[in-house]
Tab-separated table of C-alpha atoms in Angstrom:
chain	number	residue	atom	x	y	z
A	1	MET	CA	-67.601	115.517	-58.351
A	2	ASN	CA	-68.561	114.111	-54.843
A	3	LYS	CA	-66.000	112.494	-52.709
A	4	MET	CA	-67.463	109.634	-52.585
A	5	ASP	CA	-67.381	108.806	-56.215
A	6	TYR	CA	-64.350	107.675	-56.976
A	7	ILE	CA	-63.080	103.585	-57.541
A	8	ILE	CA	-59.690	102.494	-57.695
A	9	GLY	CA	-59.350	99.139	-59.175
A	10	ILE	CA	-55.976	97.290	-58.568
A	11	ASP	CA	-54.538	93.954	-60.655
A	12	GLY	CA	-51.731	93.023	-59.327
A	13	GLY	CA	-49.599	89.863	-60.802
A	14	GLY	CA	-46.358	88.022	-60.403
A	15	THR	CA	-44.808	89.989	-63.260
A	16	LYS	CA	-46.572	93.557	-63.248
A	17	THR	CA	-49.313	95.547	-61.331
A	18	VAL	CA	-52.059	97.992	-62.999
A	19	GLY	CA	-53.853	100.138	-61.150
A	20	MET	CA	-56.557	102.278	-62.264
A	21	LEU	CA	-58.621	105.133	-61.273
A	22	THR	CA	-62.363	105.734	-62.110
A	23	THR	CA	-65.830	107.610	-61.234
A	24	ALA	CA	-67.939	105.885	-60.002
A	25	ILE	CA	-69.991	104.648	-63.259
A	26	GLY	CA	-66.567	103.457	-64.360
A	27	LYS	CA	-65.119	106.743	-66.634
A	28	GLU	CA	-60.541	105.844	-66.587
A	29	LEU	CA	-59.493	108.879	-65.009
A	30	VAL	CA	-55.688	107.991	-64.240
A	31	ARG	CA	-54.331	104.494	-64.833
A	32	THR	CA	-50.424	103.447	-63.912
A	33	GLN	CA	-48.551	100.868	-63.463
A	34	ALA	CA	-45.777	99.333	-61.313
A	35	GLY	CA	-43.778	96.504	-60.827
A	36	PRO	CA	-45.271	93.103	-59.571
A	37	SER	CA	-47.085	92.177	-55.867
A	38	ASN	CA	-47.521	88.415	-55.870
A	39	TYR	CA	-46.565	88.744	-52.177
A	40	HIS	CA	-45.655	85.178	-51.516
A	41	VAL	CA	-42.856	85.929	-53.713
A	42	VAL	CA	-42.136	89.701	-53.524
A	43	GLY	CA	-43.103	89.087	-49.986
A	44	THR	CA	-44.868	91.776	-48.019
A	45	GLU	CA	-42.842	95.028	-47.662
A	46	GLN	CA	-42.548	95.146	-51.709
A	47	THR	CA	-46.074	94.429	-52.076
A	48	LYS	CA	-46.702	96.981	-49.559
A	49	LYS	CA	-44.575	99.450	-51.242
A	50	VAL	CA	-45.850	98.647	-55.155
A	51	LEU	CA	-49.526	99.158	-53.163
A	52	ASN	CA	-48.264	102.641	-51.830
A	53	GLU	CA	-46.879	103.461	-55.077
A	54	ILE	CA	-50.003	102.949	-57.525
A	55	ILE	CA	-52.646	104.523	-54.960
A	56	ARG	CA	-50.026	107.585	-54.643
A	57	LYS	CA	-49.772	108.222	-58.676
A	58	LEU	CA	-53.549	107.390	-58.832
A	59	THR	CA	-54.716	110.079	-56.500
A	60	GLU	CA	-51.685	113.043	-57.172
A	61	ASN	CA	-53.880	114.790	-58.971
A	62	VAL	CA	-57.290	114.217	-56.787
A	63	ASP	CA	-58.164	117.234	-54.210
A	64	ASN	CA	-60.749	116.814	-50.973
A	65	THR	CA	-60.572	113.041	-51.198
A	66	THR	CA	-59.233	110.765	-48.423
A	67	LEU	CA	-58.354	106.835	-49.083
A	68	ASP	CA	-61.227	106.254	-46.394
A	69	SER	CA	-63.588	107.383	-48.790
A	70	ILE	CA	-62.630	106.021	-52.128
A	71	ARG	CA	-63.860	102.105	-53.751
A	72	PHE	CA	-61.400	100.071	-53.546
A	73	CYS	CA	-61.163	96.603	-55.594
A	74	LEU	CA	-57.720	94.567	-55.027
A	75	GLY	CA	-57.556	91.739	-57.386
A	76	MET	CA	-54.218	89.954	-57.070
A	77	ALA	CA	-51.780	86.647	-57.663
A	78	GLY	CA	-51.164	85.055	-53.918
A	79	LEU	CA	-54.666	85.962	-52.789
A	80	GLY	CA	-56.477	83.296	-53.024
A	81	ARG	CA	-56.867	82.054	-49.388
A	82	GLU	CA	-58.580	83.512	-46.164
A	83	GLU	CA	-55.201	84.212	-44.440
A	84	ASP	CA	-53.763	85.432	-48.024
A	85	ARG	CA	-56.546	87.999	-47.617
A	86	ASN	CA	-55.979	89.156	-43.522
A	87	ILE	CA	-52.763	89.088	-44.964
A	88	ILE	CA	-53.208	91.693	-47.080
A	89	GLY	CA	-55.905	93.180	-45.419
A	90	GLN	CA	-53.935	94.384	-42.267
A	91	MET	CA	-51.472	95.875	-45.136
A	92	CYS	CA	-54.638	98.113	-46.448
A	93	ASP	CA	-54.833	98.743	-42.981
A	94	GLU	CA	-51.294	99.937	-42.966
A	95	ILE	CA	-51.778	102.281	-45.874
A	96	GLY	CA	-55.525	103.757	-45.380
A	97	ILE	CA	-57.208	101.849	-47.940
A	98	GLY	CA	-60.364	102.220	-46.633
A	99	LYS	CA	-63.222	99.863	-45.186
A	100	LYS	CA	-65.143	99.934	-48.911
A	101	ARG	CA	-62.939	97.329	-50.328
A	102	ILE	CA	-63.048	93.894	-52.408
A	103	LEU	CA	-59.716	92.010	-51.502
A	104	THR	CA	-59.980	88.761	-54.380
A	105	HIS	CA	-57.032	86.956	-56.622
A	106	ASP	CA	-56.351	88.261	-60.238
A	107	ALA	CA	-58.579	85.300	-62.000
A	108	HIS	CA	-61.526	86.553	-59.960
A	109	ILE	CA	-61.276	90.297	-62.155
A	110	ALA	CA	-60.392	88.458	-65.232
A	111	LEU	CA	-63.482	86.750	-64.932
A	112	VAL	CA	-65.600	89.501	-64.202
A	113	GLY	CA	-63.983	92.266	-66.047
A	114	GLY	CA	-63.118	89.727	-69.215
A	115	ILE	CA	-66.887	88.679	-69.519
A	116	GLY	CA	-68.639	91.390	-68.028
A	117	LYS	CA	-70.766	89.314	-65.670
A	118	GLN	CA	-70.179	87.602	-62.338
A	119	THR	CA	-70.825	83.999	-63.072
A	120	GLY	CA	-68.591	82.183	-65.746
A	121	VAL	CA	-65.720	80.306	-66.311
A	122	ILE	CA	-61.785	81.927	-67.776
A	123	VAL	CA	-59.307	79.752	-68.739
A	124	ILE	CA	-55.706	82.133	-68.463
A	125	SER	CA	-53.100	81.098	-70.326
A	126	GLY	CA	-50.230	84.081	-69.779
A	127	THR	CA	-47.048	83.375	-68.245
A	128	GLY	CA	-49.036	81.426	-65.888
A	129	SER	CA	-51.949	79.941	-66.226
A	130	ILE	CA	-55.262	78.541	-64.332
A	131	VAL	CA	-58.710	77.894	-64.886
A	132	TYR	CA	-61.652	79.658	-62.764
A	133	GLY	CA	-64.991	79.574	-62.728
A	134	ILE	CA	-68.540	80.804	-60.814
A	135	ASP	CA	-72.124	79.196	-61.105
A	136	GLN	CA	-75.264	81.007	-60.178
A	137	TYR	CA	-74.998	80.251	-56.697
A	138	GLY	CA	-71.804	82.541	-56.461
A	139	GLN	CA	-69.786	78.963	-55.787
A	140	ASP	CA	-66.540	78.929	-57.236
A	141	ALA	CA	-64.150	76.657	-57.886
A	142	ARG	CA	-60.058	76.405	-59.604
A	143	ALA	CA	-57.646	74.474	-61.023
A	144	GLY	CA	-54.062	75.444	-61.754
A	145	GLY	CA	-52.731	79.010	-60.563
A	146	TRP	CA	-49.764	77.070	-58.550
A	147	GLY	CA	-46.979	78.979	-60.337
A	148	TYR	CA	-44.222	77.865	-62.252
A	149	LEU	CA	-42.549	74.800	-60.315
A	150	LEU	CA	-45.653	73.125	-59.140
A	151	GLY	CA	-48.231	74.066	-61.900
A	152	ASP	CA	-49.241	76.397	-64.792
A	153	GLU	CA	-49.559	73.521	-66.976
A	154	GLY	CA	-49.935	75.283	-70.498
A	155	SER	CA	-49.012	78.802	-69.938
A	156	GLY	CA	-46.628	80.752	-71.301
A	157	TYR	CA	-43.584	79.614	-69.615
A	158	ASP	CA	-45.144	75.509	-69.603
A	159	ILE	CA	-44.540	76.290	-73.539
A	160	GLY	CA	-41.679	78.212	-73.734
A	161	ILE	CA	-39.397	75.423	-71.207
A	162	LYS	CA	-40.894	72.206	-72.492
A	163	GLY	CA	-39.653	73.959	-75.905
A	164	LEU	CA	-36.135	73.990	-74.622
A	165	GLN	CA	-36.261	71.339	-73.314
A	166	ALA	CA	-37.025	69.311	-76.704
A	167	VAL	CA	-33.785	71.423	-77.988
A	168	ALA	CA	-31.839	69.582	-74.915
A	169	ARG	CA	-33.280	65.925	-76.099
A	170	SER	CA	-32.944	66.156	-79.241
A	171	ALA	CA	-29.207	67.631	-78.808
A	172	ASP	CA	-28.655	64.474	-77.225
A	173	LYS	CA	-29.699	62.452	-79.922
A	174	ARG	CA	-32.854	61.205	-77.868
A	175	GLU	CA	-35.369	62.379	-80.030
A	176	PRO	CA	-35.220	63.516	-83.252
A	177	PRO	CA	-34.076	66.764	-85.171
A	178	THR	CA	-36.375	69.382	-84.193
A	179	GLU	CA	-37.289	72.614	-86.154
A	180	LEU	CA	-36.941	74.166	-82.775
A	181	THR	CA	-33.295	74.175	-82.236
A	182	ARG	CA	-32.779	76.185	-85.054
A	183	PHE	CA	-35.932	78.802	-84.030
A	184	MET	CA	-34.710	78.646	-80.831
A	185	LEU	CA	-30.886	79.491	-81.413
A	186	ASN	CA	-31.515	82.394	-83.697
A	187	ARG	CA	-34.385	84.117	-81.412
A	188	LEU	CA	-31.738	84.033	-78.524
A	189	GLU	CA	-28.315	84.512	-80.902
A	190	LEU	CA	-26.539	81.728	-79.338
A	191	ASN	CA	-24.643	79.068	-81.583
A	192	ASN	CA	-25.154	75.643	-79.196
A	193	PRO	CA	-27.765	74.014	-77.695
A	194	SER	CA	-25.667	73.876	-74.619
A	195	ASP	CA	-24.843	77.593	-74.585
A	196	LEU	CA	-29.037	77.652	-73.554
A	197	ILE	CA	-27.597	76.152	-70.108
A	198	ARG	CA	-25.819	79.676	-69.490
A	199	TRP	CA	-28.754	81.186	-71.268
A	200	THR	CA	-31.820	79.127	-69.173
A	201	HIS	CA	-29.680	80.112	-65.803
A	202	ALA	CA	-30.262	83.857	-66.441
A	203	ALA	CA	-32.943	84.182	-67.703
A	204	ASN	CA	-36.420	85.190	-65.852
A	205	ARG	CA	-39.437	83.501	-66.351
A	206	ASP	CA	-40.973	86.113	-68.845
A	207	GLU	CA	-38.262	85.812	-70.842
A	208	ILE	CA	-38.749	81.629	-71.182
A	209	ALA	CA	-42.568	82.462	-71.539
A	210	GLU	CA	-41.871	84.462	-74.842
A	211	LEU	CA	-39.922	81.291	-76.259
A	212	SER	CA	-43.692	80.291	-76.719
A	213	LYS	CA	-43.762	82.331	-79.902
A	214	VAL	CA	-41.426	80.494	-80.804
A	215	VAL	CA	-42.744	76.921	-80.596
A	216	PHE	CA	-45.733	78.489	-82.459
A	217	ASP	CA	-43.906	79.722	-85.137
A	218	ALA	CA	-42.057	76.871	-85.188
A	219	VAL	CA	-45.553	74.673	-86.246
A	220	GLU	CA	-45.614	76.674	-88.849
A	221	THR	CA	-43.058	75.152	-90.632
A	222	GLY	CA	-44.813	71.317	-89.622
A	223	ASP	CA	-42.469	70.961	-87.096
A	224	LYS	CA	-44.051	67.395	-85.274
A	225	LYS	CA	-42.622	68.423	-81.746
A	226	ALA	CA	-43.719	71.739	-81.537
A	227	GLU	CA	-47.324	70.844	-82.561
A	228	THR	CA	-46.914	68.124	-79.983
A	229	ILE	CA	-46.131	70.237	-77.308
A	230	LEU	CA	-48.837	72.441	-78.084
A	231	ASP	CA	-51.208	70.042	-78.718
A	232	GLN	CA	-50.533	68.308	-74.864
A	233	SER	CA	-50.487	72.270	-73.455
A	234	LEU	CA	-53.974	72.646	-74.729
A	235	ILE	CA	-54.977	69.357	-73.680
A	236	LYS	CA	-54.064	70.505	-69.943
A	237	ILE	CA	-55.549	73.869	-69.893
A	238	THR	CA	-59.490	72.605	-71.037
B	1	MET	CA	8.788	64.760	-49.231
B	2	ASN	CA	9.545	65.750	-52.898
B	3	LYS	CA	7.954	68.878	-53.484
B	4	MET	CA	6.407	67.787	-56.731
B	5	ASP	CA	5.112	64.712	-54.632
B	6	TYR	CA	1.470	66.996	-53.950
B	7	ILE	CA	-1.960	66.103	-55.997
B	8	ILE	CA	-4.499	68.058	-55.285
B	9	GLY	CA	-8.062	67.198	-56.582
B	10	ILE	CA	-11.237	69.046	-56.621
B	11	ASP	CA	-14.382	68.288	-57.502
B	12	GLY	CA	-16.989	70.844	-57.799
B	13	GLY	CA	-20.572	70.689	-58.363
B	14	GLY	CA	-23.348	72.990	-58.257
B	15	THR	CA	-24.218	72.142	-54.625
B	16	LYS	CA	-20.743	72.147	-53.025
B	17	THR	CA	-16.865	71.921	-53.702
B	18	VAL	CA	-14.809	69.398	-52.686
B	19	GLY	CA	-10.862	69.355	-52.579
B	20	MET	CA	-8.608	66.655	-51.123
B	21	LEU	CA	-4.698	67.358	-51.330
B	22	THR	CA	-3.107	63.774	-51.449
B	23	THR	CA	0.822	62.178	-52.239
B	24	ALA	CA	1.501	61.141	-55.263
B	25	ILE	CA	0.743	57.770	-54.972
B	26	GLY	CA	-2.894	58.726	-53.930
B	27	LYS	CA	-2.509	58.676	-49.959
B	28	GLU	CA	-5.220	61.218	-48.518
B	29	LEU	CA	-3.701	64.119	-46.699
B	30	VAL	CA	-6.205	67.062	-46.607
B	31	ARG	CA	-9.720	67.437	-47.068
B	32	THR	CA	-11.563	70.325	-46.966
B	33	GLN	CA	-15.308	71.717	-48.569
B	34	ALA	CA	-16.601	74.912	-49.861
B	35	GLY	CA	-19.656	76.368	-51.803
B	36	PRO	CA	-20.651	76.169	-55.030
B	37	SER	CA	-18.744	76.307	-58.146
B	38	ASN	CA	-20.525	75.842	-61.135
B	39	TYR	CA	-19.103	79.055	-62.555
B	40	HIS	CA	-22.716	79.195	-64.972
B	41	VAL	CA	-24.243	79.788	-61.647
B	42	VAL	CA	-22.543	81.027	-59.312
B	43	GLY	CA	-20.069	82.853	-61.357
B	44	THR	CA	-16.818	83.197	-62.409
B	45	GLU	CA	-15.591	85.892	-59.561
B	46	GLN	CA	-17.261	83.503	-57.235
B	47	THR	CA	-15.853	80.149	-58.534
B	48	LYS	CA	-12.487	81.665	-58.473
B	49	LYS	CA	-13.518	82.776	-55.206
B	50	VAL	CA	-14.053	79.072	-53.315
B	51	LEU	CA	-10.961	77.530	-55.781
B	52	ASN	CA	-8.757	79.805	-54.073
B	53	GLU	CA	-10.598	79.067	-50.801
B	54	ILE	CA	-10.082	75.826	-51.114
B	55	ILE	CA	-6.534	76.281	-52.203
B	56	ARG	CA	-5.039	77.802	-49.444
B	57	LYS	CA	-6.991	75.141	-46.688
B	58	LEU	CA	-5.478	72.304	-48.819
B	59	THR	CA	-1.671	74.185	-48.596
B	60	GLU	CA	-1.721	75.993	-45.962
B	61	ASN	CA	0.220	73.368	-43.894
B	62	VAL	CA	2.708	72.006	-46.364
B	63	ASP	CA	5.914	73.824	-46.309
B	64	ASN	CA	8.118	74.409	-49.454
B	65	THR	CA	6.064	74.500	-52.057
B	66	THR	CA	4.642	76.844	-54.559
B	67	LEU	CA	1.166	75.982	-55.760
B	68	ASP	CA	3.133	75.834	-59.905
B	69	SER	CA	4.440	72.225	-58.364
B	70	ILE	CA	1.303	70.600	-57.465
B	71	ARG	CA	-0.802	68.697	-59.655
B	72	PHE	CA	-4.201	69.492	-60.514
B	73	CYS	CA	-6.812	67.864	-61.548
B	74	LEU	CA	-10.113	69.923	-61.180
B	75	GLY	CA	-13.430	68.165	-62.345
B	76	MET	CA	-16.206	71.014	-62.375
B	77	ALA	CA	-19.925	70.656	-62.994
B	78	GLY	CA	-20.340	73.666	-65.943
B	79	LEU	CA	-16.913	72.930	-67.447
B	80	GLY	CA	-17.965	70.561	-70.595
B	81	ARG	CA	-16.953	72.623	-73.542
B	82	GLU	CA	-13.667	73.592	-74.899
B	83	GLU	CA	-14.781	77.097	-74.564
B	84	ASP	CA	-15.486	76.749	-70.484
B	85	ARG	CA	-12.235	75.256	-69.905
B	86	ASN	CA	-10.374	78.470	-71.458
B	87	ILE	CA	-12.523	80.422	-68.799
B	88	ILE	CA	-11.584	77.928	-66.543
B	89	GLY	CA	-7.868	77.917	-67.646
B	90	GLN	CA	-7.381	81.262	-66.932
B	91	MET	CA	-9.024	81.476	-63.924
B	92	CYS	CA	-6.688	78.858	-63.149
B	93	ASP	CA	-3.909	80.970	-64.528
B	94	GLU	CA	-4.680	83.995	-62.310
B	95	ILE	CA	-4.745	82.028	-59.171
B	96	GLY	CA	-1.215	80.099	-60.226
B	97	ILE	CA	-2.739	76.854	-60.308
B	98	GLY	CA	0.347	75.726	-61.888
B	99	LYS	CA	0.883	73.990	-66.059
B	100	LYS	CA	0.469	70.449	-64.870
B	101	ARG	CA	-3.531	70.641	-64.622
B	102	ILE	CA	-6.133	68.220	-65.658
B	103	LEU	CA	-9.490	70.836	-66.341
B	104	THR	CA	-12.274	68.225	-66.846
B	105	HIS	CA	-16.007	67.817	-65.778
B	106	ASP	CA	-17.518	66.417	-62.625
B	107	ALA	CA	-18.883	63.710	-64.474
B	108	HIS	CA	-15.979	62.718	-65.697
B	109	ILE	CA	-14.119	62.945	-62.451
B	110	ALA	CA	-17.214	60.407	-61.231
B	111	LEU	CA	-16.375	57.806	-63.458
B	112	VAL	CA	-13.079	57.110	-63.193
B	113	GLY	CA	-13.052	58.039	-59.477
B	114	GLY	CA	-16.144	55.772	-59.361
B	115	ILE	CA	-15.078	52.361	-61.367
B	116	GLY	CA	-11.155	53.027	-61.219
B	117	LYS	CA	-11.281	52.746	-64.681
B	118	GLN	CA	-10.409	55.199	-67.882
B	119	THR	CA	-13.686	53.147	-69.631
B	120	GLY	CA	-16.856	52.450	-68.583
B	121	VAL	CA	-20.102	54.266	-68.297
B	122	ILE	CA	-21.600	56.044	-65.292
B	123	VAL	CA	-25.302	57.252	-64.353
B	124	ILE	CA	-25.700	59.890	-61.785
B	125	SER	CA	-28.941	60.529	-60.283
B	126	GLY	CA	-28.185	63.348	-57.467
B	127	THR	CA	-29.940	66.219	-57.300
B	128	GLY	CA	-28.948	67.106	-61.204
B	129	SER	CA	-28.850	63.962	-63.487
B	130	ILE	CA	-26.147	62.701	-66.462
B	131	VAL	CA	-25.275	59.627	-68.269
B	132	TYR	CA	-21.682	60.105	-68.943
B	133	GLY	CA	-19.430	56.877	-70.748
B	134	ILE	CA	-15.863	56.532	-72.252
B	135	ASP	CA	-15.096	53.958	-74.292
B	136	GLN	CA	-11.952	52.228	-75.011
B	137	TYR	CA	-10.900	54.512	-77.963
B	138	GLY	CA	-11.030	57.737	-75.782
B	139	GLN	CA	-14.503	58.867	-77.521
B	140	ASP	CA	-17.049	60.257	-75.053
B	141	ALA	CA	-20.656	60.593	-74.995
B	142	ARG	CA	-23.306	62.303	-72.671
B	143	ALA	CA	-26.818	62.774	-72.841
B	144	GLY	CA	-28.265	64.804	-69.749
B	145	GLY	CA	-26.414	67.352	-67.889
B	146	TRP	CA	-28.424	70.110	-68.721
B	147	GLY	CA	-29.494	71.859	-65.277
B	148	TYR	CA	-33.292	71.719	-63.910
B	149	LEU	CA	-34.874	73.707	-66.237
B	150	LEU	CA	-33.893	72.277	-69.043
B	151	GLY	CA	-33.651	68.371	-68.282
B	152	ASP	CA	-31.952	66.562	-64.869
B	153	GLU	CA	-34.448	64.239	-66.012
B	154	GLY	CA	-34.389	60.988	-63.339
B	155	SER	CA	-32.706	63.251	-60.613
B	156	GLY	CA	-33.548	64.389	-56.825
B	157	TYR	CA	-34.833	67.230	-57.953
B	158	ASP	CA	-37.003	66.252	-60.817
B	159	ILE	CA	-38.355	63.585	-58.335
B	160	GLY	CA	-39.298	65.957	-55.685
B	161	ILE	CA	-41.032	68.794	-58.228
B	162	LYS	CA	-42.963	66.364	-60.138
B	163	GLY	CA	-44.415	64.604	-56.394
B	164	LEU	CA	-45.347	68.099	-55.729
B	165	GLN	CA	-46.681	68.161	-58.686
B	166	ALA	CA	-48.944	65.481	-58.270
B	167	VAL	CA	-49.946	66.630	-54.906
B	168	ALA	CA	-51.101	69.738	-56.428
B	169	ARG	CA	-53.063	68.323	-59.314
B	170	SER	CA	-54.621	66.424	-56.940
B	171	ALA	CA	-55.569	68.918	-54.719
B	172	ASP	CA	-57.545	70.495	-57.949
B	173	LYS	CA	-59.106	67.407	-57.712
B	174	ARG	CA	-57.507	66.672	-61.725
B	175	GLU	CA	-55.799	63.371	-60.017
B	176	PRO	CA	-56.766	60.881	-57.430
B	177	PRO	CA	-55.829	61.737	-54.124
B	178	THR	CA	-52.433	60.646	-53.077
B	179	GLU	CA	-51.130	59.813	-50.043
B	180	LEU	CA	-48.000	61.869	-51.408
B	181	THR	CA	-50.336	64.891	-50.029
B	182	ARG	CA	-50.166	63.788	-46.637
B	183	PHE	CA	-46.376	62.578	-46.853
B	184	MET	CA	-45.490	66.037	-47.939
B	185	LEU	CA	-47.148	67.915	-45.920
B	186	ASN	CA	-45.958	66.237	-42.340
B	187	ARG	CA	-42.250	66.399	-43.790
B	188	LEU	CA	-43.048	69.923	-44.507
B	189	GLU	CA	-45.425	70.808	-41.575
B	190	LEU	CA	-47.576	72.395	-43.137
B	191	ASN	CA	-51.264	72.151	-43.454
B	192	ASN	CA	-52.380	73.114	-46.842
B	193	PRO	CA	-51.781	72.215	-50.454
B	194	SER	CA	-51.848	75.471	-51.071
B	195	ASP	CA	-49.193	76.646	-48.680
B	196	LEU	CA	-46.839	74.618	-50.730
B	197	ILE	CA	-46.825	77.168	-53.641
B	198	ARG	CA	-44.999	79.416	-50.884
B	199	TRP	CA	-42.891	77.001	-49.654
B	200	THR	CA	-41.450	76.268	-53.151
B	201	HIS	CA	-41.114	80.124	-54.456
B	202	ALA	CA	-38.374	80.192	-50.963
B	203	ALA	CA	-36.986	76.779	-51.317
B	204	ASN	CA	-33.741	75.652	-52.980
B	205	ARG	CA	-32.747	73.488	-55.202
B	206	ASP	CA	-31.528	71.051	-52.788
B	207	GLU	CA	-34.435	71.013	-50.358
B	208	ILE	CA	-36.765	70.159	-52.915
B	209	ALA	CA	-34.650	67.243	-54.231
B	210	GLU	CA	-34.851	66.063	-50.577
B	211	LEU	CA	-38.668	65.221	-50.938
B	212	SER	CA	-37.718	62.897	-53.462
B	213	LYS	CA	-37.012	60.468	-50.055
B	214	VAL	CA	-41.138	61.737	-49.707
B	215	VAL	CA	-41.333	60.074	-52.899
B	216	PHE	CA	-39.840	56.805	-52.056
B	217	ASP	CA	-41.890	56.758	-48.403
B	218	ALA	CA	-44.999	56.746	-50.852
B	219	VAL	CA	-44.029	54.290	-52.839
B	220	GLU	CA	-43.719	51.686	-49.567
B	221	THR	CA	-47.627	52.584	-48.725
B	222	GLY	CA	-48.209	51.389	-52.500
B	223	ASP	CA	-48.852	54.221	-53.700
B	224	LYS	CA	-49.700	54.150	-57.401
B	225	LYS	CA	-48.791	58.093	-58.373
B	226	ALA	CA	-45.903	57.742	-56.314
B	227	GLU	CA	-44.702	54.436	-57.905
B	228	THR	CA	-45.496	56.317	-61.891
B	229	ILE	CA	-42.730	58.813	-60.598
B	230	LEU	CA	-39.710	56.611	-59.635
B	231	ASP	CA	-40.991	54.374	-62.760
B	232	GLN	CA	-40.989	57.159	-65.269
B	233	SER	CA	-37.755	58.625	-63.589
B	234	LEU	CA	-36.308	54.947	-64.245
B	235	ILE	CA	-37.135	54.991	-67.470
B	236	LYS	CA	-35.835	58.355	-68.600
B	237	ILE	CA	-32.532	58.538	-66.923
B	238	THR	CA	-31.780	54.646	-68.551
């Protein structure tokens, strides 16, 4: 195999980073995974460490190839602006990631990877949320992708936290009883709504996003509050 | 002075802990301050350390007095339930805080300290928020006090974060322009709304709560968005 024949794609998110080594025609050779690499959240040092780890794992069985000869595409959370591209670009130079590289954000690679075309619109509701699109002139636009404190409306995190807040308001008798109380406490093996305070303080974003499933479960029972939460999430994200 | 003549009052919150040593008739002798002591947030070890520090500072110039002889009132965030009182009670035993102690929560001492009576209703909107009241039969009730992820509607934190979210939606063109954009960026010395992502990730609760002042400032210019945020906060908290 010619040493120019490798491609490495990296999908770096706020939860985990996935890397893949393929041949020039896209045949998967190695796939690996490491920790989060949104440098706004974990910092540049940690991001660099994660990228190094991914690339080392992908290339350890590849002979006679320099990083410089591999084509790279890095699609990373927090890589949305020129300034971000400069920072990650410098990081790539330090690591030795070659000149043949595309630096873009995770919503862009999700769009192209998801629909197999360079134009279209993608609505992502994972732990976070973003809507991203590119038209036939290459113009792109986005809404959301602000992170869980500033936005992420309609995301798993948003649905999970709204479910928890509904339990709190119901416990205060500021809203009618909801099946969410029973479902949330069962899922988390807690006795009282007030136990949620301690649980939530200790929980990470993914654990809260996981609770979105509880809201979906409560909808199955016809619970009005859970229905309202999902309806509002749908309106916000579309 | 008789060794029974001292009272120590401690107001322990999620931001700081204030302690005061007074005479039996309430004359202030020493006042001191230390870090946060909501054990749900900082953990029992840290809470114990803060209480120890406060008590040491308050009593270092008091001779011939054992902690056991001082009357204590601890009003602490996260001390709302029987289980919490047991945990803090055990902590007090270990520290040597005497048997003559009242363990209650920070909203209770704010009510009694604020209105000088044992009955009434208090609405607190600081970094967090809670409404708490006691009637003439000693029955108490509360709404809120769930912490910034589950509730705290109408708090400084809530107003600050809603202001930031409004800037994000406006930048996405999902809502009309708002003066909040200019005010927030000026205050934080940032150039673009997207810079808020990094700022918010690094900010603590108090720094976000401080931004509630920016929302008040924007109202002064007649900004409709800022007005709506404050109106909704008022409705939620009353």
